[in-house]
């Protein structure tokens, strides 16, 4: 499996996820649990305003 570039996702206390786009944190479509089903997810040690940071790498589509 080949994974794409990592991106940062933060999760708040209510399990809502956000991704940084265009200078602002915007809601992410998938929860961390959903991301773990198909992507590589690594929890990062630093917190952002009491939110947990994760590095997520999703698989790249197969090239045939």
PDB file of N, CA and C in Angstrom:
ATOM      1  N   UNK A   1       0.856  -1.189   0.000  1.00  0.00           N
ATOM      2  CA  UNK A   1       0.000   0.000   0.000  1.00  0.00           C
ATOM      3  C   UNK A   1       0.888   1.232   0.000  1.00  0.00           C
ATOM      4  N   UNK A   2       0.575   2.180  -0.870  1.00  0.00           N
ATOM      5  CA  UNK A   2       1.313   3.434  -0.935  1.00  0.00           C
ATOM      6  C   UNK A   2       0.429   4.518  -0.332  1.00  0.00           C
ATOM      7  N   UNK A   3       1.006   5.277   0.613  1.00  0.00           N
ATOM      8  CA  UNK A   3       0.251   6.326   1.283  1.00  0.00           C
ATOM      9  C   UNK A   3       0.672   7.694   0.770  1.00  0.00           C
ATOM     10  N   UNK A   4      -0.268   8.628   0.744  1.00  0.00           N
ATOM     11  CA  UNK A   4      -0.011   9.986   0.284  1.00  0.00           C
ATOM     12  C   UNK A   4       0.651  10.830   1.355  1.00  0.00           C
ATOM     13  N   UNK A   5       0.743  12.124   1.067  1.00  0.00           N
ATOM     14  CA  UNK A   5       1.366  13.051   2.011  1.00  0.00           C
ATOM     15  C   UNK A   5       0.534  13.146   3.289  1.00  0.00           C
ATOM     16  N   UNK A   6       1.203  13.297   4.434  1.00  0.00           N
ATOM     17  CA  UNK A   6       0.459  13.415   5.698  1.00  0.00           C
ATOM     18  C   UNK A   6      -0.213  14.785   5.825  1.00  0.00           C
ATOM     19  N   UNK A   7      -1.328  14.800   6.526  1.00  0.00           N
ATOM     20  CA  UNK A   7      -1.977  16.058   6.887  1.00  0.00           C
ATOM     21  C   UNK A   7      -2.403  15.962   8.345  1.00  0.00           C
ATOM     22  N   UNK A   8      -2.590  17.122   8.963  1.00  0.00           N
ATOM     23  CA  UNK A   8      -2.897  17.189  10.395  1.00  0.00           C
ATOM     24  C   UNK A   8      -4.406  17.318  10.601  1.00  0.00           C
ATOM     25  N   UNK A   9      -4.918  16.496  11.498  1.00  0.00           N
ATOM     26  CA  UNK A   9      -6.326  16.558  11.892  1.00  0.00           C
ATOM     27  C   UNK A   9      -6.343  16.717  13.411  1.00  0.00           C
ATOM     28  N   UNK A  10      -7.206  17.588  13.929  1.00  0.00           N
ATOM     29  CA  UNK A  10      -7.362  17.714  15.386  1.00  0.00           C
ATOM     30  C   UNK A  10      -8.750  17.226  15.773  1.00  0.00           C
ATOM     31  N   UNK A  11      -8.829  16.681  17.000  1.00  0.00           N
ATOM     32  CA  UNK A  11     -10.092  16.149  17.508  1.00  0.00           C
ATOM     33  C   UNK A  11     -10.391  16.820  18.848  1.00  0.00           C
ATOM     34  N   UNK A  12     -11.609  17.367  18.980  1.00  0.00           N
ATOM     35  CA  UNK A  12     -11.971  18.031  20.237  1.00  0.00           C
ATOM     36  C   UNK A  12     -12.558  17.016  21.218  1.00  0.00           C
ATOM     37  N   UNK A  13     -12.997  17.509  22.378  1.00  0.00           N
ATOM     38  CA  UNK A  13     -13.499  16.627  23.435  1.00  0.00           C
ATOM     39  C   UNK A  13     -14.785  15.904  23.045  1.00  0.00           C
ATOM     40  N   UNK A  14     -15.543  16.457  22.088  1.00  0.00           N
ATOM     41  CA  UNK A  14     -16.784  15.832  21.633  1.00  0.00           C
ATOM     42  C   UNK A  14     -16.560  14.918  20.424  1.00  0.00           C
ATOM     43  N   UNK A  15     -15.290  14.609  20.123  1.00  0.00           N
ATOM     44  CA  UNK A  15     -14.902  13.731  19.007  1.00  0.00           C
ATOM     45  C   UNK A  15     -15.174  14.357  17.637  1.00  0.00           C
ATOM     46  N   UNK A  16     -15.338  15.688  17.567  1.00  0.00           N
ATOM     47  CA  UNK A  16     -15.444  16.370  16.283  1.00  0.00           C
ATOM     48  C   UNK A  16     -14.040  16.563  15.733  1.00  0.00           C
ATOM     49  N   UNK A  17     -13.878  16.399  14.431  1.00  0.00           N
ATOM     50  CA  UNK A  17     -12.552  16.520  13.827  1.00  0.00           C
ATOM     51  C   UNK A  17     -12.496  17.745  12.918  1.00  0.00           C
ATOM     52  N   UNK A  18     -11.294  18.333  12.835  1.00  0.00           N
ATOM     53  CA  UNK A  18     -11.073  19.532  12.044  1.00  0.00           C
ATOM     54  C   UNK A  18      -9.752  19.409  11.305  1.00  0.00           C
ATOM     55  N   UNK A  19      -9.690  20.012  10.118  1.00  0.00           N
ATOM     56  CA  UNK A  19      -8.476  20.029   9.319  1.00  0.00           C
ATOM     57  C   UNK A  19      -8.176  21.491   8.990  1.00  0.00           C
ATOM     58  N   UNK A  20      -6.884  21.835   8.878  1.00  0.00           N
ATOM     59  CA  UNK A  20      -6.465  23.216   8.640  1.00  0.00           C
ATOM     60  C   UNK A  20      -6.464  23.485   7.141  1.00  0.00           C
ATOM     61  N   UNK A  21      -7.340  24.399   6.687  1.00  0.00           N
ATOM     62  CA  UNK A  21      -7.414  24.766   5.276  1.00  0.00           C
ATOM     63  C   UNK A  21      -7.579  26.271   5.148  1.00  0.00           C
ATOM     64  N   UNK A  22      -6.831  26.861   4.251  1.00  0.00           N
ATOM     65  CA  UNK A  22      -6.930  28.295   3.950  1.00  0.00           C
ATOM     66  C   UNK A  22      -6.845  29.165   5.198  1.00  0.00           C
ATOM     67  N   UNK A  23      -5.962  28.787   6.124  1.00  0.00           N
ATOM     68  CA  UNK A  23      -5.726  29.602   7.318  1.00  0.00           C
ATOM     69  C   UNK A  23      -6.736  29.447   8.432  1.00  0.00           C
ATOM     70  N   UNK A  24      -7.608  28.439   8.374  1.00  0.00           N
ATOM     71  CA  UNK A  24      -8.613  28.245   9.421  1.00  0.00           C
ATOM     72  C   UNK A  24      -8.865  26.749   9.619  1.00  0.00           C
ATOM     73  N   UNK A  25      -9.306  26.391  10.828  1.00  0.00           N
ATOM     74  CA  UNK A  25      -9.684  25.003  11.106  1.00  0.00           C
ATOM     75  C   UNK A  25     -11.123  24.810  10.639  1.00  0.00           C
ATOM     76  N   UNK A  26     -11.340  23.900   9.708  1.00  0.00           N
ATOM     77  CA  UNK A  26     -12.672  23.625   9.177  1.00  0.00           C
ATOM     78  C   UNK A  26     -13.048  22.183   9.519  1.00  0.00           C
ATOM     79  N   UNK A  27     -14.355  21.896   9.672  1.00  0.00           N
ATOM     80  CA  UNK A  27     -14.776  20.533  10.018  1.00  0.00           C
ATOM     81  C   UNK A  27     -14.299  19.522   8.977  1.00  0.00           C
ATOM     82  N   UNK A  28     -13.844  18.379   9.476  1.00  0.00           N
ATOM     83  CA  UNK A  28     -13.389  17.288   8.615  1.00  0.00           C
ATOM     84  C   UNK A  28     -14.540  16.308   8.437  1.00  0.00           C
ATOM     85  N   UNK A  29     -14.593  15.641   7.286  1.00  0.00           N
ATOM     86  CA  UNK A  29     -15.731  14.772   6.977  1.00  0.00           C
ATOM     87  C   UNK A  29     -15.736  13.465   7.763  1.00  0.00           C
ATOM     88  N   UNK A  30     -14.567  12.987   8.188  1.00  0.00           N
ATOM     89  CA  UNK A  30     -14.498  11.686   8.857  1.00  0.00           C
ATOM     90  C   UNK A  30     -13.979  11.824  10.285  1.00  0.00           C
ATOM     91  N   UNK A  31     -14.454  10.938  11.160  1.00  0.00           N
ATOM     92  CA  UNK A  31     -13.930  10.901  12.524  1.00  0.00           C
ATOM     93  C   UNK A  31     -12.584  10.187  12.510  1.00  0.00           C
ATOM     94  N   UNK A  32     -11.853  10.260  13.618  1.00  0.00           N
ATOM     95  CA  UNK A  32     -10.570   9.568  13.712  1.00  0.00           C
ATOM     96  C   UNK A  32     -10.787   8.059  13.598  1.00  0.00           C
ATOM     97  N   UNK A  33     -11.853   7.545  14.192  1.00  0.00           N
ATOM     98  CA  UNK A  33     -12.149   6.107  14.100  1.00  0.00           C
ATOM     99  C   UNK A  33     -12.366   5.702  12.642  1.00  0.00           C
ATOM    100  N   UNK A  34     -13.062   6.527  11.871  1.00  0.00           N
ATOM    101  CA  UNK A  34     -13.282   6.231  10.453  1.00  0.00           C
ATOM    102  C   UNK A  34     -11.969   6.313   9.673  1.00  0.00           C
ATOM    103  N   UNK A  35     -11.131   7.282   9.999  1.00  0.00           N
ATOM    104  CA  UNK A  35      -9.833   7.421   9.332  1.00  0.00           C
ATOM    105  C   UNK A  35      -8.968   6.188   9.575  1.00  0.00           C
ATOM    106  N   UNK A  36      -9.014   5.646  10.787  1.00  0.00           N
ATOM    107  CA  UNK A  36      -8.182   4.485  11.132  1.00  0.00           C
ATOM    108  C   UNK A  36      -8.532   3.244  10.310  1.00  0.00           C
ATOM    109  N   UNK A  37      -9.751   3.179   9.763  1.00  0.00           N
ATOM    110  CA  UNK A  37     -10.162   2.005   8.991  1.00  0.00           C
ATOM    111  C   UNK A  37      -9.406   1.905   7.675  1.00  0.00           C
ATOM    112  N   UNK A  38      -9.063   3.041   7.062  1.00  0.00           N
ATOM    113  CA  UNK A  38      -8.420   2.998   5.743  1.00  0.00           C
ATOM    114  C   UNK A  38      -7.080   3.715   5.691  1.00  0.00           C
ATOM    115  N   UNK A  39      -6.798   4.580   6.644  1.00  0.00           N
ATOM    116  CA  UNK A  39      -5.594   5.421   6.597  1.00  0.00           C
ATOM    117  C   UNK A  39      -4.638   5.077   7.742  1.00  0.00           C
ATOM    118  N   UNK A  40      -3.397   5.552   7.620  1.00  0.00           N
ATOM    119  CA  UNK A  40      -2.452   5.477   8.734  1.00  0.00           C
ATOM    120  C   UNK A  40      -2.713   6.695   9.617  1.00  0.00           C
ATOM    121  N   UNK A  41      -2.900   6.473  10.911  1.00  0.00           N
ATOM    122  CA  UNK A  41      -3.165   7.560  11.856  1.00  0.00           C
ATOM    123  C   UNK A  41      -2.145   7.471  12.981  1.00  0.00           C
ATOM    124  N   UNK A  42      -1.469   8.595  13.255  1.00  0.00           N
ATOM    125  CA  UNK A  42      -0.482   8.642  14.327  1.00  0.00           C
ATOM    126  C   UNK A  42      -0.821   9.821  15.233  1.00  0.00           C
ATOM    127  N   UNK A  43      -1.007   9.550  16.524  1.00  0.00           N
ATOM    128  CA  UNK A  43      -1.280  10.628  17.472  1.00  0.00           C
ATOM    129  C   UNK A  43       0.011  11.386  17.737  1.00  0.00           C
ATOM    130  N   UNK A  44      -0.076  12.712  17.702  1.00  0.00           N
ATOM    131  CA  UNK A  44       1.083  13.563  17.943  1.00  0.00           C
ATOM    132  C   UNK A  44       1.066  14.060  19.390  1.00  0.00           C
ATOM    133  N   UNK A  45       2.244  14.267  19.985  1.00  0.00           N
ATOM    134  CA  UNK A  45       2.295  14.612  21.409  1.00  0.00           C
ATOM    135  C   UNK A  45       1.773  16.002  21.755  1.00  0.00           C
ATOM    136  N   UNK A  46       1.887  16.969  20.844  1.00  0.00           N
ATOM    137  CA  UNK A  46       1.467  18.325  21.175  1.00  0.00           C
ATOM    138  C   UNK A  46      -0.050  18.476  21.056  1.00  0.00           C
ATOM    139  N   UNK A  47      -0.631  19.227  21.957  1.00  0.00           N
ATOM    140  CA  UNK A  47      -2.060  19.513  21.921  1.00  0.00           C
ATOM    141  C   UNK A  47      -2.263  20.928  21.374  1.00  0.00           C
ATOM    142  N   UNK A  48      -3.431  21.175  20.777  1.00  0.00           N
ATOM    143  CA  UNK A  48      -3.797  22.504  20.283  1.00  0.00           C
ATOM    144  C   UNK A  48      -5.106  22.880  20.966  1.00  0.00           C
ATOM    145  N   UNK A  49      -5.066  23.839  21.887  1.00  0.00           N
ATOM    146  CA  UNK A  49      -6.268  24.277  22.620  1.00  0.00           C
ATOM    147  C   UNK A  49      -7.080  23.091  23.155  1.00  0.00           C
ATOM    148  N   UNK A  50      -6.419  22.185  23.866  1.00  0.00           N
ATOM    149  CA  UNK A  50      -7.024  20.988  24.473  1.00  0.00           C
ATOM    150  C   UNK A  50      -7.516  19.977  23.445  1.00  0.00           C
ATOM    151  N   UNK A  51      -7.177  20.154  22.171  1.00  0.00           N
ATOM    152  CA  UNK A  51      -7.564  19.191  21.139  1.00  0.00           C
ATOM    153  C   UNK A  51      -6.374  18.283  20.829  1.00  0.00           C
ATOM    154  N   UNK A  52      -6.656  17.031  20.523  1.00  0.00           N
ATOM    155  CA  UNK A  52      -5.612  16.056  20.212  1.00  0.00           C
ATOM    156  C   UNK A  52      -5.255  16.185  18.736  1.00  0.00           C
ATOM    157  N   UNK A  53      -3.940  16.221  18.452  1.00  0.00           N
ATOM    158  CA  UNK A  53      -3.470  16.313  17.067  1.00  0.00           C
ATOM    159  C   UNK A  53      -3.130  14.925  16.542  1.00  0.00           C
ATOM    160  N   UNK A  54      -3.482  14.685  15.288  1.00  0.00           N
ATOM    161  CA  UNK A  54      -3.169  13.430  14.620  1.00  0.00           C
ATOM    162  C   UNK A  54      -2.542  13.729  13.267  1.00  0.00           C
ATOM    163  N   UNK A  55      -1.604  12.865  12.863  1.00  0.00           N
ATOM    164  CA  UNK A  55      -1.069  12.904  11.509  1.00  0.00           C
ATOM    165  C   UNK A  55      -1.755  11.776  10.750  1.00  0.00           C
ATOM    166  N   UNK A  56      -2.399  12.119   9.642  1.00  0.00           N
ATOM    167  CA  UNK A  56      -3.154  11.141   8.865  1.00  0.00           C
ATOM    168  C   UNK A  56      -2.566  11.030   7.470  1.00  0.00           C
ATOM    169  N   UNK A  57      -2.391   9.792   7.022  1.00  0.00           N
ATOM    170  CA  UNK A  57      -1.908   9.525   5.653  1.00  0.00           C
ATOM    171  C   UNK A  57      -2.869   8.538   5.015  1.00  0.00           C
ATOM    172  N   UNK A  58      -3.535   8.974   3.961  1.00  0.00           N
ATOM    173  CA  UNK A  58      -4.510   8.122   3.268  1.00  0.00           C
ATOM    174  C   UNK A  58      -3.850   7.403   2.100  1.00  0.00           C
ATOM    175  N   UNK A  59      -4.351   6.223   1.743  1.00  0.00           N
ATOM    176  CA  UNK A  59      -3.771   5.489   0.620  1.00  0.00           C
ATOM    177  C   UNK A  59      -3.970   6.249  -0.693  1.00  0.00           C
ATOM    178  N   UNK A  60      -2.962   6.122  -1.560  1.00  0.00           N
ATOM    179  CA  UNK A  60      -3.045   6.703  -2.892  1.00  0.00           C
ATOM    180  C   UNK A  60      -3.666   5.659  -3.805  1.00  0.00           C
ATOM    181  N   UNK A  61      -4.541   6.083  -4.710  1.00  0.00           N
ATOM    182  CA  UNK A  61      -5.191   5.149  -5.625  1.00  0.00           C
ATOM    183  C   UNK A  61      -4.172   4.351  -6.426  1.00  0.00           C
ATOM    184  N   UNK A  62      -4.487   3.109  -6.700  1.00  0.00           N
ATOM    185  CA  UNK A  62      -3.557   2.253  -7.443  1.00  0.00           C
ATOM    186  C   UNK A  62      -3.416   2.758  -8.876  1.00  0.00           C
ATOM    187  N   UNK A  63      -2.198   2.725  -9.366  1.00  0.00           N
ATOM    188  CA  UNK A  63      -1.929   3.194 -10.721  1.00  0.00           C
ATOM    189  C   UNK A  63      -1.708   1.981 -11.614  1.00  0.00           C
ATOM    190  N   UNK A  64      -2.583   1.819 -12.585  1.00  0.00           N
ATOM    191  CA  UNK A  64      -2.464   0.669 -13.474  1.00  0.00           C
ATOM    192  C   UNK A  64      -2.480   1.114 -14.912  1.00  0.00           C
TER     193      UNK A  64
END
